[in-house]
Coordinates of C-alpha atoms in Angstrom, one line a residue:
X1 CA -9.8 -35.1 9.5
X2 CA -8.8 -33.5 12.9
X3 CA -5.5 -31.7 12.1
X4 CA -2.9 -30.1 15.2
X5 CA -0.2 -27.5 15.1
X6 CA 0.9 -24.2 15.7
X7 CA 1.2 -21.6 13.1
X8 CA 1.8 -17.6 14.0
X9 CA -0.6 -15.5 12.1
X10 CA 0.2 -12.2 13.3
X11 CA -1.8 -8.7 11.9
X12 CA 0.1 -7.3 9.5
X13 CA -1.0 -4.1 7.3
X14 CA -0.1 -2.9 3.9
X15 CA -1.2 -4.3 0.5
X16 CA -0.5 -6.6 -2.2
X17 CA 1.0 -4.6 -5.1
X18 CA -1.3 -4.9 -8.2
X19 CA 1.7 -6.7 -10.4
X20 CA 1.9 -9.3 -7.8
X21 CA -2.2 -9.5 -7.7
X22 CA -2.2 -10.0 -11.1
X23 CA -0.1 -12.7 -11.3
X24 CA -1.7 -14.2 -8.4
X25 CA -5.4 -14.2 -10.0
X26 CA -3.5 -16.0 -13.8
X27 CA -1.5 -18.4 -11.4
X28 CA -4.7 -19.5 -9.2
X29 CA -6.6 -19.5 -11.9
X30 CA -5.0 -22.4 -14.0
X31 CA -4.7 -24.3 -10.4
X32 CA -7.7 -24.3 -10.1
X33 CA -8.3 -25.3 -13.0
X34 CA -5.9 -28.9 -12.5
X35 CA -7.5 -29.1 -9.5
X36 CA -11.4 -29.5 -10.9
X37 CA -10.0 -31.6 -13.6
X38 CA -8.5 -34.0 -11.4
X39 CA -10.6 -34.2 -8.0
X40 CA -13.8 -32.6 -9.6
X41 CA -15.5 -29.4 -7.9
X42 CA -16.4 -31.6 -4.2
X43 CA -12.4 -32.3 -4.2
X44 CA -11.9 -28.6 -5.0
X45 CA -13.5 -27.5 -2.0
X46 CA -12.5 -30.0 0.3
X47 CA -8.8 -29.1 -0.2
X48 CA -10.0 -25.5 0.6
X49 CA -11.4 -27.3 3.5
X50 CA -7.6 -28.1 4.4
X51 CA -5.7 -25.6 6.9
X52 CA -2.8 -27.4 5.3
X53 CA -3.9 -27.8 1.8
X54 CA -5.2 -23.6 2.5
X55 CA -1.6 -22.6 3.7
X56 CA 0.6 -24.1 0.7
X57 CA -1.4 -22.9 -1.9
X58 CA -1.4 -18.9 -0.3
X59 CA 2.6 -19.8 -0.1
X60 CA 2.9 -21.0 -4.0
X61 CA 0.9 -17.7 -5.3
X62 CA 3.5 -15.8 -3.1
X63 CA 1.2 -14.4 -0.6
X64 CA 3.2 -14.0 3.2
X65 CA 3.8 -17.2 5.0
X66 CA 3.1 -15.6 8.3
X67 CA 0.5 -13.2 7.7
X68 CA -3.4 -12.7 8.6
X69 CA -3.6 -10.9 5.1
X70 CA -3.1 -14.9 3.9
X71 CA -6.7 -16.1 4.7
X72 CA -8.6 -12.5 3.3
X73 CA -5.7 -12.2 0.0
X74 CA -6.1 -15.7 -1.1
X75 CA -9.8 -16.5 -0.6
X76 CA -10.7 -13.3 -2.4
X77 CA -8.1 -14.0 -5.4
X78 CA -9.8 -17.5 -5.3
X79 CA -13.4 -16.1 -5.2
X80 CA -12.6 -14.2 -8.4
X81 CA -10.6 -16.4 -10.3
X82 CA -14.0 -19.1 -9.6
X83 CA -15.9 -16.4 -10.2
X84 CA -14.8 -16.1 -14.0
X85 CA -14.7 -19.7 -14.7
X86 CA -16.5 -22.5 -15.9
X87 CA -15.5 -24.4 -12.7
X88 CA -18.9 -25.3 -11.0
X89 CA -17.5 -23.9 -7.4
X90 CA -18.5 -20.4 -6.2
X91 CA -17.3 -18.5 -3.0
X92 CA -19.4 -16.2 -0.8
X93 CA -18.6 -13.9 1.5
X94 CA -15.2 -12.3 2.8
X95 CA -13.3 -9.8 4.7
X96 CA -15.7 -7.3 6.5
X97 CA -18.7 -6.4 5.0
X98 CA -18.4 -9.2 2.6
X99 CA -19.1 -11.4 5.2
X100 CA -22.0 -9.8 6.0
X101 CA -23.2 -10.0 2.6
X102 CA -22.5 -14.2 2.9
X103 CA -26.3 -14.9 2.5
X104 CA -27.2 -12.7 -0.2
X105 CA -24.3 -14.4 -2.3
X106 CA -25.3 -18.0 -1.2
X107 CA -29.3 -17.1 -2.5
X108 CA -27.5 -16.3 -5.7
X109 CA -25.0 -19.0 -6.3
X110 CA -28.3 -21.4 -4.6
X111 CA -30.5 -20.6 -7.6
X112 CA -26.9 -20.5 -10.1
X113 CA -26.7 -24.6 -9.0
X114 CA -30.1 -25.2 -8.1
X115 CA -29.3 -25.8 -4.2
X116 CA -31.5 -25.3 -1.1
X117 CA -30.4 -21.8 0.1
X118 CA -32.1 -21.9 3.3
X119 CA -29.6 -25.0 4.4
X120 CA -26.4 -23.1 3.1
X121 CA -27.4 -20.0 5.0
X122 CA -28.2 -21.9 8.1
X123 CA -24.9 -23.7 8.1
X124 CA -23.0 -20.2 7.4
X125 CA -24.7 -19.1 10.7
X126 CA -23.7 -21.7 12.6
X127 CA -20.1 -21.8 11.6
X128 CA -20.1 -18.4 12.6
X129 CA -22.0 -18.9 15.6
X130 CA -20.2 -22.0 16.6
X131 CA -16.3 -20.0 16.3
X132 CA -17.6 -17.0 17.7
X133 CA -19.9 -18.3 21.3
X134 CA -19.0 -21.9 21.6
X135 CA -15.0 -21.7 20.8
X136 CA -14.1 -19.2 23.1
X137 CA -10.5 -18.2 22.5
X138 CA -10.9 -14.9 22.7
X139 CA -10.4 -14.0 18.5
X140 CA -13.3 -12.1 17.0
X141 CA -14.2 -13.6 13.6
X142 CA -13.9 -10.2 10.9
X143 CA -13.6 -13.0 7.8
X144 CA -16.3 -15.3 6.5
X145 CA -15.7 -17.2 3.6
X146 CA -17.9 -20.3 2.3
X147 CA -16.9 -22.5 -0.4
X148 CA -19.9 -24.2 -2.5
X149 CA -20.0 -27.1 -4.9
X150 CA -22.7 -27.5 -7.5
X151 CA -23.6 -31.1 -5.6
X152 CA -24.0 -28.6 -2.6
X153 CA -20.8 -29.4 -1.0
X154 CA -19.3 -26.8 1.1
X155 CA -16.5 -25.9 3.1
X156 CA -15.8 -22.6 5.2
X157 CA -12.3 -20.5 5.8
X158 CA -12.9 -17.9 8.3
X159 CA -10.6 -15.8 10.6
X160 CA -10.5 -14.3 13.6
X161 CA -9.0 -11.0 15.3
X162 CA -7.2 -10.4 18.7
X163 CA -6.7 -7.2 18.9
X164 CA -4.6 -7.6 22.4
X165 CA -2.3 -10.4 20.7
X166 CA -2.1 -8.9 18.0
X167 CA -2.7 -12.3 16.2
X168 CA -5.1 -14.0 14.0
X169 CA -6.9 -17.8 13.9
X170 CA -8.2 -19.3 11.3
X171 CA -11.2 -21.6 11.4
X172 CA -11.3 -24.5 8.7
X173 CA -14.6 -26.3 7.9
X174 CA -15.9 -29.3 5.7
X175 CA -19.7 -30.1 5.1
X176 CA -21.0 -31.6 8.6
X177 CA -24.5 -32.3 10.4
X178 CA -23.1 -32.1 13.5
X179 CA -21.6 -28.5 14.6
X180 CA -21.5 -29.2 18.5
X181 CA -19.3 -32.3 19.1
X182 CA -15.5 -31.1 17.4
X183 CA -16.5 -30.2 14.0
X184 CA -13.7 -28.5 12.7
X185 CA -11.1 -29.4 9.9
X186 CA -8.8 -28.0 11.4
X187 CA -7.9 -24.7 13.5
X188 CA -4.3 -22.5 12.9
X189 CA -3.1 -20.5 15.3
X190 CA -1.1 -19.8 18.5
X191 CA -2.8 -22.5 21.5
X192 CA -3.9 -21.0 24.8
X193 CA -4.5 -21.9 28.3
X194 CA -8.3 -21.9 29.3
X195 CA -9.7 -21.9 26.4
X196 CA -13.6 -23.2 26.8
X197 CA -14.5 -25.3 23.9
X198 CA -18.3 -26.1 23.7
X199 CA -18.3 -27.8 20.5
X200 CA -16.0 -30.5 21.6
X201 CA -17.2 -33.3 22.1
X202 CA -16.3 -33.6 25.6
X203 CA -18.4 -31.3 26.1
X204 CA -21.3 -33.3 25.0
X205 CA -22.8 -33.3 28.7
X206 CA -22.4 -29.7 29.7
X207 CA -24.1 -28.8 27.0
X208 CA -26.9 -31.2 27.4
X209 CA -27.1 -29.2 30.9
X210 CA -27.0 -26.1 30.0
X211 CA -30.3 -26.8 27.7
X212 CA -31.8 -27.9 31.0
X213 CA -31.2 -25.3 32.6
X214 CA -32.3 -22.7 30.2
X215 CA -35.6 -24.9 30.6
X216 CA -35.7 -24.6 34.2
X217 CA -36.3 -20.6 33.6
X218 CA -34.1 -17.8 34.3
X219 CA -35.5 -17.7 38.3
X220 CA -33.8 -21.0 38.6
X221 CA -30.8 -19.9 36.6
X222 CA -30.3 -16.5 38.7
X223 CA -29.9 -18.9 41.7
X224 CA -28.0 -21.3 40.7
X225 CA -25.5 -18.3 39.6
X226 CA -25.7 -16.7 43.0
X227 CA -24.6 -20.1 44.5
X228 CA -21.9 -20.1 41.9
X229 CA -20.8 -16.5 42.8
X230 CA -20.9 -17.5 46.5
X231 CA -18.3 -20.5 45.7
X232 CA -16.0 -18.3 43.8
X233 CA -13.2 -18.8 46.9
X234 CA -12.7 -22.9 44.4
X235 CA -11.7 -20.9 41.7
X236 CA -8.5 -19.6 43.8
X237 CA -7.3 -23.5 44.1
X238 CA -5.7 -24.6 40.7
X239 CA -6.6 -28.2 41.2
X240 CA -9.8 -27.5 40.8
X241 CA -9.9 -25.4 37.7
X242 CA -7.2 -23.4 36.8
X243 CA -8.7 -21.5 34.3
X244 CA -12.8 -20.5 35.1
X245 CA -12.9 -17.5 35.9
X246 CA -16.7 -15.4 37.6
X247 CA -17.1 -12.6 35.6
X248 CA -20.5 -12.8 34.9
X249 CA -23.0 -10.2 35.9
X250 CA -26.2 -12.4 37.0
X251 CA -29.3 -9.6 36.1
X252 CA -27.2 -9.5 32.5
X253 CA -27.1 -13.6 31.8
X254 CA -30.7 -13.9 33.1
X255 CA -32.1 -10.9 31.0
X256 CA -30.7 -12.8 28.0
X257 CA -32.2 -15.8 28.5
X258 CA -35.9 -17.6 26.4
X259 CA -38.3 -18.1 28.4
X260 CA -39.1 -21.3 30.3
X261 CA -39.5 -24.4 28.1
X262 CA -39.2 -23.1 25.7
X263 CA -35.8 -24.5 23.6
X264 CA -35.4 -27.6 22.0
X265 CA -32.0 -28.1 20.9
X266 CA -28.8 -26.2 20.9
X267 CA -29.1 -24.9 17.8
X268 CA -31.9 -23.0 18.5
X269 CA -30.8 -21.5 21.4
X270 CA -28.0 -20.3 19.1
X271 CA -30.0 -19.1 16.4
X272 CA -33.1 -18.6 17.4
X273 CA -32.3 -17.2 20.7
X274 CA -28.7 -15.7 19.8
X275 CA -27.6 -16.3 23.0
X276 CA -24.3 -14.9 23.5
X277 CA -20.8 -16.2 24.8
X278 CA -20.8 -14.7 28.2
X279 CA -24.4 -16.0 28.7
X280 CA -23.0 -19.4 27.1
X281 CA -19.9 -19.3 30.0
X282 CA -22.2 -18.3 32.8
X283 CA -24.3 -21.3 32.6
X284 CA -21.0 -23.9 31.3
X285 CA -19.6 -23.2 34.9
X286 CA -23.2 -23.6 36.7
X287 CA -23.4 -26.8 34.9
X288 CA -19.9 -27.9 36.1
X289 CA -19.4 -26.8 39.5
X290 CA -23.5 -27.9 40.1
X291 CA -23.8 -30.2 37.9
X292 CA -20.4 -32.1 37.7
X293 CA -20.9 -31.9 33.9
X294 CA -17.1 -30.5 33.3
X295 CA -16.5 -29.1 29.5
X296 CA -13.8 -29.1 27.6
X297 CA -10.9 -26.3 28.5
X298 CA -8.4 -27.5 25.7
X299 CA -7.8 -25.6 22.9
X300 CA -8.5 -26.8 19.3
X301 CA -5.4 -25.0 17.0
X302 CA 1.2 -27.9 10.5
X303 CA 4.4 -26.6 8.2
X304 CA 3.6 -25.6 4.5
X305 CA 6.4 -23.3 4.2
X306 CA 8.5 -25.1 1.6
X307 CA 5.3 -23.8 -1.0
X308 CA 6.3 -20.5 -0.6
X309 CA 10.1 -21.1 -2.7
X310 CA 8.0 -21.7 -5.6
X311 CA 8.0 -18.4 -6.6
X312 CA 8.8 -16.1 -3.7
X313 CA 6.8 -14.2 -0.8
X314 CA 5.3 -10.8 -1.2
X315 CA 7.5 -9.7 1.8
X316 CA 10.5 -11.0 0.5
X317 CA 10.4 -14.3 2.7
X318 CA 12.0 -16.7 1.5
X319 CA 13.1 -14.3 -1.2
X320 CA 11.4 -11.6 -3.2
X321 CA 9.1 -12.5 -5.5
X322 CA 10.9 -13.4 -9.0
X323 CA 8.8 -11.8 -11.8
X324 CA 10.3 -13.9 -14.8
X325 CA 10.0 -17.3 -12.5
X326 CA 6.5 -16.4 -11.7
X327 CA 5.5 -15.5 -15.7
X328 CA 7.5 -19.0 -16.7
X329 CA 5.4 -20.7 -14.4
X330 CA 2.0 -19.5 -15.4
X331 CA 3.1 -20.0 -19.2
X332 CA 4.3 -23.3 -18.4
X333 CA 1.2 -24.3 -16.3
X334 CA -1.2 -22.9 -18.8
X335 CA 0.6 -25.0 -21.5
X336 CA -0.3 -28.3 -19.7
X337 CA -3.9 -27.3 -19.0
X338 CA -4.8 -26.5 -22.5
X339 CA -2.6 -29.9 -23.2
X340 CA -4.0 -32.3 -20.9
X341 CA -7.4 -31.5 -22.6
X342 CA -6.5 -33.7 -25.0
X343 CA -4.0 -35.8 -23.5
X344 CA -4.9 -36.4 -19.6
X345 CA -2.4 -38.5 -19.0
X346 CA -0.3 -35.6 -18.7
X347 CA -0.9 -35.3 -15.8
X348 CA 0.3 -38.5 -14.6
X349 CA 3.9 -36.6 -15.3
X350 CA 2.7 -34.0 -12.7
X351 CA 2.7 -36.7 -10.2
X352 CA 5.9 -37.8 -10.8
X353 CA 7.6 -34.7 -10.0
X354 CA 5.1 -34.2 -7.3
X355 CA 6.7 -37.3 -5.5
X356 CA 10.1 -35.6 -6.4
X357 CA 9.0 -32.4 -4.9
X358 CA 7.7 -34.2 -1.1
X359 CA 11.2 -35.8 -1.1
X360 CA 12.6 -31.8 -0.8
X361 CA 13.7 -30.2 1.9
X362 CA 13.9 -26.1 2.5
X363 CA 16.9 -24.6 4.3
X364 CA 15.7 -24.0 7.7
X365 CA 17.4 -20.6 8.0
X366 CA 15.6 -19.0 5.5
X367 CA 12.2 -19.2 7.7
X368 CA 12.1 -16.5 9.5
X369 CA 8.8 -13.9 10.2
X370 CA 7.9 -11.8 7.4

């Protein structure tokens, strides 16, 4: 699934009031609850999985359309509505320290569905890795959340901060091997110019360079760096490469660097190593200009809105959030869960108005930023 579009995503402050949370935790709940009895707990975190699928269900609980607070609000309302149910999915992590607390939670819910820890901790660290070195877009990730199946199935939503832009991105994630060659789901946000993407992959080659170059030692790095800084007069000429820029301080990148020989693949040098994006840039653009081993300068960031006239927005977009609309729906949505336990053809009816509710259309004036 390789998802494009643009959605703004700008910081907002404030708080959701605790009627509205309320009603948000009772109304994901019992969606969550269709959800695992029609796709099972893998389909559950799959859609998660979704930037689009992620986006419309934020809008139907009545979370902001727009806002950063709709990746932190609604994976935390999902974590604890899981959290409390018989649903075999769990959610680690969060906003903050949460996220720092990701592989304490995934030891927890490992040894809850018997699951090999040590794999879902290593892919949480490369997620994070991967959005924070290899996309560079200039968004530091503050939000970490990983979605687990009891089959072991994961998913990750996390979110990152410009504080210049004043903007957020969010990072979507399925279950994958491969974290270096475009791995995503999908990315949401606002696309830039120069963005360097090594974990596209067409930017299989550089990065097969920059691993031999790492292996060459950092005396052989430090000069082919100085040659780099020495050519920096290319950089001026937009044909060339309108968007590399030498920043790079050469005793910094070399000091950083393992020793000779001494990496085998590039996820060690992520994780083993930790080396860092500047490092990571230093030695793309060696590898390039060098080399001829070009990476991949195109950024990686569809329209959910109409989920958000379900029941209203927290800011009043597309209206306020209508209390008695919002109670109907949870009674009438808790109704057909305890009644499709016994009659699951129910839901069958549910698909019919679902076809009925794709044919709709929202008035385009009443999108407008929260």
């Amino acid at each position: 699934m390789r998802l494009s579009g643009v959605a703004d995503l700008p910081l907002h402050g404030g708080h959701v009031p605790y009627w509205l949370l309320a009603r948000m935790r009772k109304l994901s709940f019992l969606i969550l609850q269709v959800m695992n009895d029609l796709y099972g707990p893998d389909g559950v975190v799959e859609r998660f999985a979704n930037p689009l699928f992620f986006q419309a269900f934020n809008n139907i609980i009545g979370m902001d359309w727009d806002s950063s607070g709709s990746t932190t609000v609604t994976t935390a309302v999902v974590k604890e509505a899981l959290r409390s149910s018989h649903i075999p999915v769990r959610v680690a992590g969060g906003k903050g320290r949460h996220a720092l607390n990701t592989p304490n939670e995934l030891s927890e819910i490992s040894r809850l569905f018997g699951l090999d820890a040590d794999v879902l901790i290593t892919a949480s660290r490369l997620v994070a890795k991967v959005d924070n070195a290899l996309v560079q877009d200039g968004y530091e990730l503050y939000h970490h959340a990983f979605f687990v199946s009891e089959t072991g199935k994961w998913g990750v939503v996390q979110q990152g901060l410009s504080q210049e832009l004043r903007m957020a991105r969010r990072y979507h994630w399925i279950a994958t091997v491969d974290f270096f060659n475009s791995p995503h789901a999908g990315v949401v946000g606002v696309r830039h110019d120069g963005v360097l993407n090594l974990a596209s992959r067409n930017s299989r080659e550089n990065r097969g360079v920059i691993l031999e170059l790492v292996n060459e030692g950092p005396s052989r790095v430090a000069r082919y760096l100085n040659l780099l800084r020495g050519q920096a007069t290319l950089f001026d000429v937009p044909r060339y490469h309108p968007y590399a820029k030498v920043d790079f301080d050469v005793n910094a990148v070399v000091k950083n660097l393992p020793p000779p020989k001494s990496v085998a693949d590039f996820k060690e040098l992520l994780l083993r190593h930790r080396v860092g994006p500047k490092t990571l840039r230093a030695l793309s653009l060696v590898a390039e200009l060098v080399f001829k081993a070009p990476a991949d300068w195109s950024d990686p960031a569809v329209d959910p809105f109409k989920f958000a006239f379900a029941v209203g927005g927290k800011d009043g977009v597309p209206y306020p959030v209508d209390r008695r609309v919002y109670d109907e729906l949870i009674a009438l949505l808790d109704a057909v869960v305890n009644k499709a336990r016994g009659d699951p053809g129910l839901y069958r009816y549910l698909s019919h108005l679902a076809r009925k509710a794709e044919a709709w259309s929202y008035p385009k004036d009443r999108k407008r930023p929260t």
